[in-house]
Amino acid sequence: MHAESIPWYWRALDFEKLARDFPPPPDYFRTTFRMSRDELRALQEQRFLQTMRRGWEIAFFQRHWRDAGMEPGDIRGLDDLGKVPPYDVHHIRDSIERNPPFGDFMGISPSDGKRMPLVLQTSGGTTGLPRPMLYAPQDRETMAIMGGRRFALHGMRPGDLVLVTYALGLSNGAFAPREAMWHYCGAVPVMTGGGATTPTRRQIEIAKAWGVNVILGFPSYLRHMALVARDEMKIDPRSLGIRLIGTHLGMEDRRKIEDLWGAPCFDAYGTHESGMMAAECQHQSGMHVQEDAFILEIADPESGKILPEGGKGTIYITTLYKYGAPQIRFNVNDSSAFVPGTCPCGGTLRRLDRIFGRNDNMVKLRGVNVFPEAVGAVVAEDSRTNGEFFCFVDRVGEADSDEMTVMVEVTDPAADRAAVKADLERRMKEVLGVRVTVGPTAKGALDPYTGISQTSKIKRLLDRRKQSR
Ligand SMILES: [Zn+2]
């Protein structure tokens, strides 16, 4: 007989209260989404102070804040937010190294599973072990509400059948939308995962046979999928009846994907630690921030100074709902800006512009900052390519000159590669402000570098300057 009591999930939360605090759709559109700025500010004040109190219970924040000379009670409200020292992923890695294997930044550990149900997912993890993250019931369920709001903003409806092509595995990418959809959207998730879990041709067969009408995925895989359908299976992706696409555009041009699929494509922004922070409404004019659950700031990446509205800089995240691993001025290193003015939809929540790139992915090329994402946007414009690209950065010659070579896949074997090279090199110079070399190659040749057919964590850059040093 098992005598120990088990913390049942359905008892872990007051679900009615949660829905009042963080209204799911459709209530969301009558409440939080249209709240006056004053009312919203008052709500944020209260949740921010609660988050600061929680922060002082967690060893990581105690250390980080005390090192900066902060004492409990110093931060008396949102007006003091700028006094809280920011931190980034290096601080989190340091926390994990000091206190393996989970770090001391979460304030919970797996043994807390005795008193509350916990679930573990990770970051994507490009180098070394992925970073683990534990979610308490309050965290996980609020994240699901936030995901549900995202999908409802995009126009997802109860009864929609949704193909989820994010990687299935340790990372949160596919699991979070699954919970969001079936808990708070009425839509039915179809968890095919990425190409490594369900081959792309099979994904298309399933979409066709079952009448899938919504797809979620990253732009490059959405493009890859449409081209496999059109060119290899002779199925026009537009004939599949896809009604809408949820993605993370970054610098990609949505029109190409919309043309291929014959469906509108909506941008959204989230991370595995924070959940879904912002999403586009029908007007596709910036992503509404879920400001009852987050405060986002845009800071100058060098000085840390908060920028005026419209200024382009790095995002600082403060969560207003989390118990496990709250984030308080976390510098996530993604580059964006706020969209000034109001949205025609009538929503009062601020909008985030596209994500211009990751600051830690940024390459300094002869004094010019280059994001691989911006390179990708130029490649995707050219219909002689399939949008696939990979950047190599090298230090060459006696002058130690920094050079970037952008390999691109040319779809048509008969295409004039010299012309593709010349045209793209000219266009890149215009857009990036610095000269790069373009190397056209055959369709599929870059797969071993990018991993497009296998994973949704696609690589776009190899900086060989670091290896040669
Ligand atoms: Zn809107």
Tab-separated table of N, CA and C and ligand atoms in Angstrom, residues 33 153 280-286 288 343-347 351, ligand 1:
chain	number	residue	atom	x	y	z
A	33	PHE	N	-7.667	42.597	-22.296
A	33	PHE	CA	-7.262	43.087	-23.620
A	33	PHE	C	-7.710	44.534	-23.852
A	153	LEU	N	-6.146	35.180	-30.456
A	153	LEU	CA	-5.803	36.428	-31.161
A	153	LEU	C	-5.542	36.161	-32.641
A	280	GLU	N	0.361	38.467	-32.291
A	280	GLU	CA	-0.325	39.352	-33.232
A	280	GLU	C	-1.820	39.093	-33.277
A	281	CYS	N	-2.572	40.173	-33.446
A	281	CYS	CA	-4.003	40.059	-33.693
A	281	CYS	C	-4.228	40.029	-35.207
A	282	GLN	N	-5.474	40.088	-35.623
A	282	GLN	CA	-5.815	39.994	-37.037
A	282	GLN	C	-5.156	41.081	-37.889
A	283	HIS	N	-4.771	42.193	-37.272
A	283	HIS	CA	-4.214	43.306	-38.047
A	283	HIS	C	-2.742	43.135	-38.386
A	284	GLN	N	-2.100	42.132	-37.834
A	284	GLN	CA	-0.695	41.821	-38.156
A	284	GLN	C	0.193	43.068	-38.078
A	285	SER	N	-0.018	43.860	-37.040
A	285	SER	CA	0.741	45.113	-36.966
A	285	SER	C	1.476	45.231	-35.631
A	286	GLY	N	2.157	44.187	-35.253
A	286	GLY	CA	2.877	44.168	-33.981
A	286	GLY	C	2.207	43.193	-33.031
A	288	HIS	N	0.773	42.088	-29.499
A	288	HIS	CA	0.244	42.603	-28.233
A	288	HIS	C	0.912	41.867	-27.061
A	343	CYS	N	-3.404	50.059	-31.782
A	343	CYS	CA	-3.757	49.093	-32.830
A	343	CYS	C	-5.205	49.319	-33.268
A	344	PRO	N	-5.483	49.183	-34.573
A	344	PRO	CA	-6.861	49.354	-35.051
A	344	PRO	C	-7.856	48.370	-34.416
A	345	CYS	N	-7.363	47.292	-33.786
A	345	CYS	CA	-8.276	46.302	-33.204
A	345	CYS	C	-8.939	46.832	-31.934
A	346	GLY	N	-8.418	47.930	-31.379
A	346	GLY	CA	-9.015	48.492	-30.172
A	346	GLY	C	-8.430	47.955	-28.888
A	347	GLY	N	-7.493	47.018	-28.987
A	347	GLY	CA	-6.828	46.494	-27.795
A	347	GLY	C	-5.939	47.570	-27.187
A	351	ARG	N	2.263	46.967	-28.115
A	351	ARG	CA	2.691	45.994	-29.130
A	351	ARG	C	4.209	45.997	-29.294
B	1	ZN	ZN	-4.435	44.546	-32.400
